[in-house]
Amino acid sequence: MVSDVDMASCAGIVERGDPDRFIAVMAAAPAARETLFPIYAFNVEVARAPWVTQETMIAEMRLQWWADALGEIAEGPTEERLVRRHEVITPMAAVVDATGAKVLQSLVEARRWDIYKDPFEDEAHFERYLQATAGGLMFVAARALGDVPEEVARDVGYAQGLANWLRAIPALEAEKRIPLVDGREEPVARLAASGLERLKRARSRRSAVSRAARTAFLAAWQAGAILQQAANEPQRVGAGALGQSEFARKGGLMLKAMTGRW
């Protein structure tokens, strides 16, 4: 049984570590929050694991801990072995099934790239990274709420992940990372346009997504506007100038929450 303390802890982790997702979850119905907060708290903890230490071995061990915990969820509890007690894992085990746990194991594996400073091998490697992280997370979150085609959820997640990634370029470069295969303006504009195409493709299949699952897509409410900025004015990416005004940001979320359109 999930305790109120665990749920409050998950909400606090998301509020501190991923404030945009936090307000998106708070715009959802209370029942959906109980599903989304543990999943998003997991994502925050895994995303930060490679960054909290300079020791690669320790970072690898942190990620392996989460991979092992997901393995326990995937296998399910037995008389001899229970899923480990943890403020995030315990509530997550109540909302994520074996399929979802295996998808999230791929997310953990992809995050190993964050430990090191090697560039992406090529555009396909970069796409796999976003699909495993942002795409996989969106699929698991939406699927935990209701019926959703996997490819639709992954397209929305990819668009959201790409928008967030482009916003993070200056911070990643400050950490001596090489976040893009080609950071020149023209390739960046094409990359943003490809994200918009995925979002358009997903929206063309709105009717295939259950009303419950659509709630997870609230987390991507800024993706279209940010990707459009990057496609039209790619110089904003390197300058760290992507984003909406506070009024447009919160107003857009409110509108999408009220209409159910994403």
PDB file of C-alpha atoms in Angstrom:
ATOM      1  CA  MET A   1       0.000   0.000   0.000  1.00  0.00           C
ATOM      2  CA  VAL A   2       1.302   3.439  -0.951  1.00  0.00           C
ATOM      3  CA  SER A   3       1.575   5.847   1.954  1.00  0.00           C
ATOM      4  CA  ASP A   4       0.773   9.542   1.877  1.00  0.00           C
ATOM      5  CA  VAL A   5       4.348  10.159   3.014  1.00  0.00           C
ATOM      6  CA  ASP A   6       5.760   8.388  -0.042  1.00  0.00           C
ATOM      7  CA  MET A   7       3.445  10.259  -2.378  1.00  0.00           C
ATOM      8  CA  ALA A   8       4.342  13.594  -0.796  1.00  0.00           C
ATOM      9  CA  SER A   9       8.013  12.699  -1.128  1.00  0.00           C
ATOM     10  CA  CYS A  10       7.593  11.911  -4.841  1.00  0.00           C
ATOM     11  CA  ALA A  11       5.738  15.183  -5.400  1.00  0.00           C
ATOM     12  CA  GLY A  12       8.510  17.073  -3.613  1.00  0.00           C
ATOM     13  CA  ILE A  13      11.210  15.449  -5.743  1.00  0.00           C
ATOM     14  CA  VAL A  14       9.387  16.465  -8.929  1.00  0.00           C
ATOM     15  CA  GLU A  15       8.668  19.980  -7.671  1.00  0.00           C
ATOM     16  CA  ARG A  16      12.345  20.594  -6.891  1.00  0.00           C
ATOM     17  CA  GLY A  17      13.889  18.723  -9.793  1.00  0.00           C
ATOM     18  CA  ASP A  18      11.413  19.184 -12.654  1.00  0.00           C
ATOM     19  CA  PRO A  19       9.137  22.157 -11.941  1.00  0.00           C
ATOM     20  CA  ASP A  20       7.541  22.183 -15.400  1.00  0.00           C
ATOM     21  CA  ARG A  21       6.388  18.598 -15.047  1.00  0.00           C
ATOM     22  CA  PHE A  22       5.248  19.382 -11.514  1.00  0.00           C
ATOM     23  CA  ILE A  23       2.820  22.085 -12.590  1.00  0.00           C
ATOM     24  CA  ALA A  24       1.631  19.885 -15.457  1.00  0.00           C
ATOM     25  CA  VAL A  25       0.797  17.125 -12.968  1.00  0.00           C
ATOM     26  CA  MET A  26      -0.906  19.597 -10.640  1.00  0.00           C
ATOM     27  CA  ALA A  27      -3.137  20.594 -13.563  1.00  0.00           C
ATOM     28  CA  ALA A  28      -4.343  16.970 -13.747  1.00  0.00           C
ATOM     29  CA  ALA A  29      -7.011  15.247 -11.673  1.00  0.00           C
ATOM     30  CA  PRO A  30      -5.874  13.986  -8.218  1.00  0.00           C
ATOM     31  CA  ALA A  31      -6.165  10.331  -9.293  1.00  0.00           C
ATOM     32  CA  ALA A  32      -3.756  10.944 -12.179  1.00  0.00           C
ATOM     33  CA  ARG A  33      -1.295  12.659  -9.852  1.00  0.00           C
ATOM     34  CA  GLU A  34      -0.969   9.492  -7.797  1.00  0.00           C
ATOM     35  CA  THR A  35       0.165   7.700 -10.938  1.00  0.00           C
ATOM     36  CA  LEU A  36       2.363  10.394 -12.466  1.00  0.00           C
ATOM     37  CA  PHE A  37       4.285  11.681  -9.447  1.00  0.00           C
ATOM     38  CA  PRO A  38       6.092   8.381  -8.725  1.00  0.00           C
ATOM     39  CA  ILE A  39       7.012   7.908 -12.402  1.00  0.00           C
ATOM     40  CA  TYR A  40       8.298  11.453 -12.747  1.00  0.00           C
ATOM     41  CA  ALA A  41      10.127  11.281  -9.412  1.00  0.00           C
ATOM     42  CA  PHE A  42      11.910   8.198 -10.713  1.00  0.00           C
ATOM     43  CA  ASN A  43      12.879  10.141 -13.839  1.00  0.00           C
ATOM     44  CA  VAL A  44      14.288  13.017 -11.788  1.00  0.00           C
ATOM     45  CA  GLU A  45      16.392  10.676  -9.669  1.00  0.00           C
ATOM     46  CA  VAL A  46      17.746   8.748 -12.646  1.00  0.00           C
ATOM     47  CA  ALA A  47      18.444  11.904 -14.667  1.00  0.00           C
ATOM     48  CA  ARG A  48      20.451  13.437 -11.855  1.00  0.00           C
ATOM     49  CA  ALA A  49      22.386  10.266 -10.961  1.00  0.00           C
ATOM     50  CA  PRO A  50      25.188  10.812 -13.522  1.00  0.00           C
ATOM     51  CA  TRP A  51      25.637  14.440 -12.446  1.00  0.00           C
ATOM     52  CA  VAL A  52      25.928  14.220  -8.656  1.00  0.00           C
ATOM     53  CA  THR A  53      29.437  12.782  -8.695  1.00  0.00           C
ATOM     54  CA  GLN A  54      32.611  13.088 -10.747  1.00  0.00           C
ATOM     55  CA  GLU A  55      33.371   9.414 -10.111  1.00  0.00           C
ATOM     56  CA  THR A  56      32.170   7.422 -13.098  1.00  0.00           C
ATOM     57  CA  MET A  57      32.085   4.170 -11.135  1.00  0.00           C
ATOM     58  CA  ILE A  58      29.801   5.676  -8.499  1.00  0.00           C
ATOM     59  CA  ALA A  59      27.525   7.097 -11.182  1.00  0.00           C
ATOM     60  CA  GLU A  60      27.370   3.685 -12.863  1.00  0.00           C
ATOM     61  CA  MET A  61      26.487   2.086  -9.530  1.00  0.00           C
ATOM     62  CA  ARG A  62      23.706   4.615  -8.922  1.00  0.00           C
ATOM     63  CA  LEU A  63      22.141   3.859 -12.283  1.00  0.00           C
ATOM     64  CA  GLN A  64      22.533   0.126 -11.735  1.00  0.00           C
ATOM     65  CA  TRP A  65      20.623   0.431  -8.442  1.00  0.00           C
ATOM     66  CA  TRP A  66      17.647   1.861 -10.319  1.00  0.00           C
ATOM     67  CA  ALA A  67      17.929  -0.761 -13.067  1.00  0.00           C
ATOM     68  CA  ASP A  68      17.926  -3.521 -10.438  1.00  0.00           C
ATOM     69  CA  ALA A  69      14.892  -2.023  -8.697  1.00  0.00           C
ATOM     70  CA  LEU A  70      13.039  -1.962 -12.019  1.00  0.00           C
ATOM     71  CA  GLY A  71      13.997  -5.583 -12.512  1.00  0.00           C
ATOM     72  CA  GLU A  72      12.264  -6.403  -9.232  1.00  0.00           C
ATOM     73  CA  ILE A  73       9.131  -4.584 -10.399  1.00  0.00           C
ATOM     74  CA  ALA A  74       9.235  -6.430 -13.728  1.00  0.00           C
ATOM     75  CA  GLU A  75       9.555  -9.826 -12.041  1.00  0.00           C
ATOM     76  CA  GLY A  76       6.935  -9.017  -9.419  1.00  0.00           C
ATOM     77  CA  PRO A  77       7.033  -9.830  -5.700  1.00  0.00           C
ATOM     78  CA  THR A  78       7.285 -13.444  -4.548  1.00  0.00           C
ATOM     79  CA  GLU A  79       7.139 -15.153  -1.166  1.00  0.00           C
ATOM     80  CA  GLU A  80      10.939 -15.138  -1.059  1.00  0.00           C
ATOM     81  CA  ARG A  81      11.537 -11.652  -2.427  1.00  0.00           C
ATOM     82  CA  LEU A  82       9.684  -8.363  -2.290  1.00  0.00           C
ATOM     83  CA  VAL A  83      10.268  -5.224  -4.314  1.00  0.00           C
ATOM     84  CA  ARG A  84      12.664  -3.103  -2.272  1.00  0.00           C
ATOM     85  CA  ARG A  85      11.195  -0.538   0.088  1.00  0.00           C
ATOM     86  CA  HIS A  86      11.961   2.974  -1.160  1.00  0.00           C
ATOM     87  CA  GLU A  87      10.137   6.305  -1.226  1.00  0.00           C
ATOM     88  CA  VAL A  88      10.009   6.257  -5.041  1.00  0.00           C
ATOM     89  CA  ILE A  89      10.199   2.570  -5.941  1.00  0.00           C
ATOM     90  CA  THR A  90       7.410   1.527  -3.567  1.00  0.00           C
ATOM     91  CA  PRO A  91       4.736   3.851  -5.023  1.00  0.00           C
ATOM     92  CA  MET A  92       6.043   3.288  -8.553  1.00  0.00           C
ATOM     93  CA  ALA A  93       5.622  -0.469  -8.180  1.00  0.00           C
ATOM     94  CA  ALA A  94       1.929   0.179  -7.575  1.00  0.00           C
ATOM     95  CA  VAL A  95       1.421   1.953 -10.923  1.00  0.00           C
ATOM     96  CA  VAL A  96       4.017   0.482 -13.316  1.00  0.00           C
ATOM     97  CA  ASP A  97       3.681  -3.075 -14.625  1.00  0.00           C
ATOM     98  CA  ALA A  98       6.327  -5.409 -16.034  1.00  0.00           C
ATOM     99  CA  THR A  99       6.139  -3.900 -19.525  1.00  0.00           C
ATOM    100  CA  GLY A 100       6.523  -0.372 -18.176  1.00  0.00           C
ATOM    101  CA  ALA A 101       9.425  -1.421 -15.955  1.00  0.00           C
ATOM    102  CA  LYS A 102      11.289  -2.884 -18.912  1.00  0.00           C
ATOM    103  CA  VAL A 103      10.789   0.311 -20.921  1.00  0.00           C
ATOM    104  CA  LEU A 104      12.193   2.297 -18.015  1.00  0.00           C
ATOM    105  CA  GLN A 105      15.179  -0.036 -17.809  1.00  0.00           C
ATOM    106  CA  SER A 106      16.023   1.116 -21.346  1.00  0.00           C
ATOM    107  CA  LEU A 107      15.756   4.696 -20.081  1.00  0.00           C
ATOM    108  CA  VAL A 108      18.283   3.937 -17.336  1.00  0.00           C
ATOM    109  CA  GLU A 109      20.621   2.310 -19.825  1.00  0.00           C
ATOM    110  CA  ALA A 110      20.459   5.336 -22.136  1.00  0.00           C
ATOM    111  CA  ARG A 111      21.334   7.627 -19.229  1.00  0.00           C
ATOM    112  CA  ARG A 112      24.770   6.031 -19.024  1.00  0.00           C
ATOM    113  CA  TRP A 113      25.708   8.378 -21.890  1.00  0.00           C
ATOM    114  CA  ASP A 114      25.346  11.254 -19.424  1.00  0.00           C
ATOM    115  CA  ILE A 115      28.144   9.909 -17.232  1.00  0.00           C
ATOM    116  CA  TYR A 116      30.828  10.444 -19.839  1.00  0.00           C
ATOM    117  CA  LYS A 117      31.814  13.298 -22.149  1.00  0.00           C
ATOM    118  CA  ASP A 118      31.860  11.426 -25.419  1.00  0.00           C
ATOM    119  CA  PRO A 119      29.768  12.942 -28.228  1.00  0.00           C
ATOM    120  CA  PHE A 120      26.872  11.106 -29.829  1.00  0.00           C
ATOM    121  CA  GLU A 121      28.123   8.746 -32.510  1.00  0.00           C
ATOM    122  CA  ASP A 122      25.714  10.097 -35.125  1.00  0.00           C
ATOM    123  CA  GLU A 123      22.166  11.382 -35.553  1.00  0.00           C
ATOM    124  CA  ALA A 124      20.752   7.883 -35.124  1.00  0.00           C
ATOM    125  CA  HIS A 125      22.464   7.591 -31.734  1.00  0.00           C
ATOM    126  CA  PHE A 126      21.005  10.929 -30.654  1.00  0.00           C
ATOM    127  CA  GLU A 127      17.537   9.839 -31.764  1.00  0.00           C
ATOM    128  CA  ARG A 128      17.838   6.554 -29.854  1.00  0.00           C
ATOM    129  CA  TYR A 129      18.837   8.488 -26.755  1.00  0.00           C
ATOM    130  CA  LEU A 130      15.782  10.758 -26.913  1.00  0.00           C
ATOM    131  CA  GLN A 131      13.484   7.859 -27.725  1.00  0.00           C
ATOM    132  CA  ALA A 132      14.753   5.805 -24.802  1.00  0.00           C
ATOM    133  CA  THR A 133      14.609   8.689 -22.328  1.00  0.00           C
ATOM    134  CA  ALA A 134      11.847  11.184 -23.156  1.00  0.00           C
ATOM    135  CA  GLY A 135       9.948   8.881 -25.514  1.00  0.00           C
ATOM    136  CA  GLY A 136      10.009   5.931 -23.164  1.00  0.00           C
ATOM    137  CA  LEU A 137       9.028   8.026 -20.170  1.00  0.00           C
ATOM    138  CA  MET A 138       6.014   9.476 -21.969  1.00  0.00           C
ATOM    139  CA  PHE A 139       4.882   6.054 -23.120  1.00  0.00           C
ATOM    140  CA  VAL A 140       5.078   4.602 -19.615  1.00  0.00           C
ATOM    141  CA  ALA A 141       3.297   7.586 -18.059  1.00  0.00           C
ATOM    142  CA  ALA A 142       0.475   7.642 -20.613  1.00  0.00           C
ATOM    143  CA  ARG A 143       0.079   3.859 -20.614  1.00  0.00           C
ATOM    144  CA  ALA A 144      -0.178   3.805 -16.821  1.00  0.00           C
ATOM    145  CA  LEU A 145      -3.202   6.115 -17.109  1.00  0.00           C
ATOM    146  CA  GLY A 146      -5.088   4.586 -20.030  1.00  0.00           C
ATOM    147  CA  ASP A 147      -5.019   3.191 -23.554  1.00  0.00           C
ATOM    148  CA  VAL A 148      -2.538   4.835 -25.897  1.00  0.00           C
ATOM    149  CA  PRO A 149      -0.721   3.724 -29.072  1.00  0.00           C
ATOM    150  CA  GLU A 150       2.971   3.414 -28.249  1.00  0.00           C
ATOM    151  CA  GLU A 151       4.124   5.293 -31.352  1.00  0.00           C
ATOM    152  CA  VAL A 152       1.877   8.267 -30.541  1.00  0.00           C
ATOM    153  CA  ALA A 153       3.162   8.539 -26.976  1.00  0.00           C
ATOM    154  CA  ARG A 154       6.745   8.193 -28.121  1.00  0.00           C
ATOM    155  CA  ASP A 155       6.325  10.901 -30.755  1.00  0.00           C
ATOM    156  CA  VAL A 156       4.949  13.322 -28.160  1.00  0.00           C
ATOM    157  CA  GLY A 157       7.707  12.364 -25.731  1.00  0.00           C
ATOM    158  CA  TYR A 158      10.393  12.777 -28.371  1.00  0.00           C
ATOM    159  CA  ALA A 159       9.133  16.271 -29.210  1.00  0.00           C
ATOM    160  CA  GLN A 160       9.078  17.222 -25.549  1.00  0.00           C
ATOM    161  CA  GLY A 161      12.516  15.734 -24.951  1.00  0.00           C
ATOM    162  CA  LEU A 162      13.985  17.535 -27.957  1.00  0.00           C
ATOM    163  CA  ALA A 163      12.515  20.859 -26.834  1.00  0.00           C
ATOM    164  CA  ASN A 164      13.959  20.391 -23.345  1.00  0.00           C
ATOM    165  CA  TRP A 165      17.304  19.301 -24.785  1.00  0.00           C
ATOM    166  CA  LEU A 166      17.583  22.385 -26.987  1.00  0.00           C
ATOM    167  CA  ARG A 167      16.833  24.592 -23.989  1.00  0.00           C
ATOM    168  CA  ALA A 168      19.609  22.850 -22.061  1.00  0.00           C
ATOM    169  CA  ILE A 169      22.321  23.291 -24.723  1.00  0.00           C
ATOM    170  CA  PRO A 170      24.160  26.192 -23.001  1.00  0.00           C
ATOM    171  CA  ALA A 171      24.224  24.360 -19.657  1.00  0.00           C
ATOM    172  CA  LEU A 172      25.455  21.143 -21.270  1.00  0.00           C
ATOM    173  CA  GLU A 173      28.191  22.987 -23.150  1.00  0.00           C
ATOM    174  CA  ALA A 174      29.233  24.695 -19.915  1.00  0.00           C
ATOM    175  CA  GLU A 175      29.823  21.194 -18.533  1.00  0.00           C
ATOM    176  CA  LYS A 176      32.141  20.472 -21.474  1.00  0.00           C
ATOM    177  CA  ARG A 177      29.607  18.169 -23.126  1.00  0.00           C
ATOM    178  CA  ILE A 178      28.975  17.916 -26.858  1.00  0.00           C
ATOM    179  CA  PRO A 179      25.175  17.802 -26.872  1.00  0.00           C
ATOM    180  CA  LEU A 180      24.491  17.910 -30.628  1.00  0.00           C
ATOM    181  CA  VAL A 181      25.901  16.018 -33.569  1.00  0.00           C
ATOM    182  CA  ASP A 182      25.963  19.295 -35.535  1.00  0.00           C
ATOM    183  CA  GLY A 183      25.339  22.496 -33.585  1.00  0.00           C
ATOM    184  CA  ARG A 184      25.339  24.882 -36.538  1.00  0.00           C
ATOM    185  CA  GLU A 185      22.186  26.908 -37.027  1.00  0.00           C
ATOM    186  CA  GLU A 186      20.886  25.209 -40.168  1.00  0.00           C
ATOM    187  CA  PRO A 187      21.125  21.631 -38.787  1.00  0.00           C
ATOM    188  CA  VAL A 188      19.605  22.812 -35.504  1.00  0.00           C
ATOM    189  CA  ALA A 189      16.661  24.328 -37.373  1.00  0.00           C
ATOM    190  CA  ARG A 190      16.155  21.047 -39.268  1.00  0.00           C
ATOM    191  CA  LEU A 191      16.311  19.101 -36.025  1.00  0.00           C
ATOM    192  CA  ALA A 192      13.638  21.303 -34.451  1.00  0.00           C
ATOM    193  CA  ALA A 193      11.489  20.953 -37.567  1.00  0.00           C
ATOM    194  CA  SER A 194      11.746  17.172 -37.320  1.00  0.00           C
ATOM    195  CA  GLY A 195      10.416  17.391 -33.762  1.00  0.00           C
ATOM    196  CA  LEU A 196       7.485  19.466 -34.975  1.00  0.00           C
ATOM    197  CA  GLU A 197       6.747  16.832 -37.608  1.00  0.00           C
ATOM    198  CA  ARG A 198       6.585  14.139 -34.946  1.00  0.00           C
ATOM    199  CA  LEU A 199       4.242  16.274 -32.875  1.00  0.00           C
ATOM    200  CA  LYS A 200       2.051  16.864 -35.928  1.00  0.00           C
ATOM    201  CA  ARG A 201       1.998  13.130 -36.654  1.00  0.00           C
ATOM    202  CA  ALA A 202       0.961  12.370 -33.087  1.00  0.00           C
ATOM    203  CA  ARG A 203      -1.793  14.987 -33.144  1.00  0.00           C
ATOM    204  CA  SER A 204      -3.217  13.478 -36.311  1.00  0.00           C
ATOM    205  CA  ARG A 205      -4.048  10.423 -34.195  1.00  0.00           C
ATOM    206  CA  ARG A 206      -5.663  12.212 -31.249  1.00  0.00           C
ATOM    207  CA  SER A 207      -8.749  10.015 -31.457  1.00  0.00           C
ATOM    208  CA  ALA A 208      -6.661   6.897 -30.785  1.00  0.00           C
ATOM    209  CA  VAL A 209      -5.590   8.190 -27.356  1.00  0.00           C
ATOM    210  CA  SER A 210      -7.930   7.606 -24.427  1.00  0.00           C
ATOM    211  CA  ARG A 211      -9.041  10.614 -22.404  1.00  0.00           C
ATOM    212  CA  ALA A 212      -7.213   9.299 -19.346  1.00  0.00           C
ATOM    213  CA  ALA A 213      -3.904   8.813 -21.189  1.00  0.00           C
ATOM    214  CA  ARG A 214      -4.047  12.320 -22.657  1.00  0.00           C
ATOM    215  CA  THR A 215      -3.356  13.682 -19.191  1.00  0.00           C
ATOM    216  CA  ALA A 216       0.257  12.555 -19.477  1.00  0.00           C
ATOM    217  CA  PHE A 217       0.647  14.673 -22.604  1.00  0.00           C
ATOM    218  CA  LEU A 218       0.112  17.839 -20.552  1.00  0.00           C
ATOM    219  CA  ALA A 219       3.804  17.586 -19.683  1.00  0.00           C
ATOM    220  CA  ALA A 220       4.598  18.417 -23.318  1.00  0.00           C
ATOM    221  CA  TRP A 221       2.476  21.552 -23.430  1.00  0.00           C
ATOM    222  CA  GLN A 222       5.424  23.828 -24.281  1.00  0.00           C
ATOM    223  CA  ALA A 223       7.105  21.560 -26.828  1.00  0.00           C
ATOM    224  CA  GLY A 224       5.427  22.930 -29.951  1.00  0.00           C
ATOM    225  CA  ALA A 225       6.125  26.587 -29.150  1.00  0.00           C
ATOM    226  CA  ILE A 226       9.750  25.948 -28.211  1.00  0.00           C
ATOM    227  CA  LEU A 227      10.471  23.800 -31.253  1.00  0.00           C
ATOM    228  CA  GLN A 228       8.865  26.419 -33.498  1.00  0.00           C
ATOM    229  CA  GLN A 229      11.154  29.070 -31.990  1.00  0.00           C
ATOM    230  CA  ALA A 230      14.195  26.892 -32.602  1.00  0.00           C
ATOM    231  CA  ALA A 231      13.130  26.120 -36.179  1.00  0.00           C
ATOM    232  CA  ASN A 232      12.514  29.789 -37.014  1.00  0.00           C
ATOM    233  CA  GLU A 233      15.388  31.307 -35.026  1.00  0.00           C
ATOM    234  CA  PRO A 234      18.001  28.614 -34.352  1.00  0.00           C
ATOM    235  CA  GLN A 235      20.404  31.192 -32.936  1.00  0.00           C
ATOM    236  CA  ARG A 236      18.202  31.251 -29.839  1.00  0.00           C
ATOM    237  CA  VAL A 237      19.435  27.757 -28.943  1.00  0.00           C
ATOM    238  CA  GLY A 238      23.072  28.651 -28.352  1.00  0.00           C
ATOM    239  CA  ALA A 239      22.061  31.910 -26.697  1.00  0.00           C
ATOM    240  CA  GLY A 240      19.827  30.132 -24.200  1.00  0.00           C
ATOM    241  CA  ALA A 241      16.884  32.257 -25.335  1.00  0.00           C
ATOM    242  CA  LEU A 242      14.245  29.595 -25.963  1.00  0.00           C
ATOM    243  CA  GLY A 243      11.029  29.718 -23.975  1.00  0.00           C
ATOM    244  CA  GLN A 244       7.757  31.501 -23.430  1.00  0.00           C
ATOM    245  CA  SER A 245       6.702  34.324 -21.146  1.00  0.00           C
ATOM    246  CA  GLU A 246       5.286  33.267 -17.792  1.00  0.00           C
ATOM    247  CA  PHE A 247       1.821  34.349 -18.899  1.00  0.00           C
ATOM    248  CA  ALA A 248       1.969  32.365 -22.144  1.00  0.00           C
ATOM    249  CA  ARG A 249       3.508  29.359 -20.398  1.00  0.00           C
ATOM    250  CA  LYS A 250       0.902  29.010 -17.663  1.00  0.00           C
ATOM    251  CA  GLY A 251      -1.956  30.168 -19.860  1.00  0.00           C
ATOM    252  CA  GLY A 252      -1.104  27.539 -22.447  1.00  0.00           C
ATOM    253  CA  LEU A 253      -1.086  24.808 -19.818  1.00  0.00           C
ATOM    254  CA  MET A 254      -4.417  25.934 -18.417  1.00  0.00           C
ATOM    255  CA  LEU A 255      -5.997  25.931 -21.873  1.00  0.00           C
ATOM    256  CA  LYS A 256      -4.735  22.438 -22.688  1.00  0.00           C
ATOM    257  CA  ALA A 257      -5.840  21.103 -19.297  1.00  0.00           C
ATOM    258  CA  MET A 258      -9.327  22.525 -19.787  1.00  0.00           C
ATOM    259  CA  THR A 259      -9.803  21.368 -23.379  1.00  0.00           C
ATOM    260  CA  GLY A 260      -7.897  18.093 -23.252  1.00  0.00           C
ATOM    261  CA  ARG A 261      -6.166  19.035 -26.507  1.00  0.00           C
ATOM    262  CA  TRP A 262      -2.422  18.660 -26.800  1.00  0.00           C
TER     263      TRP A 262
END
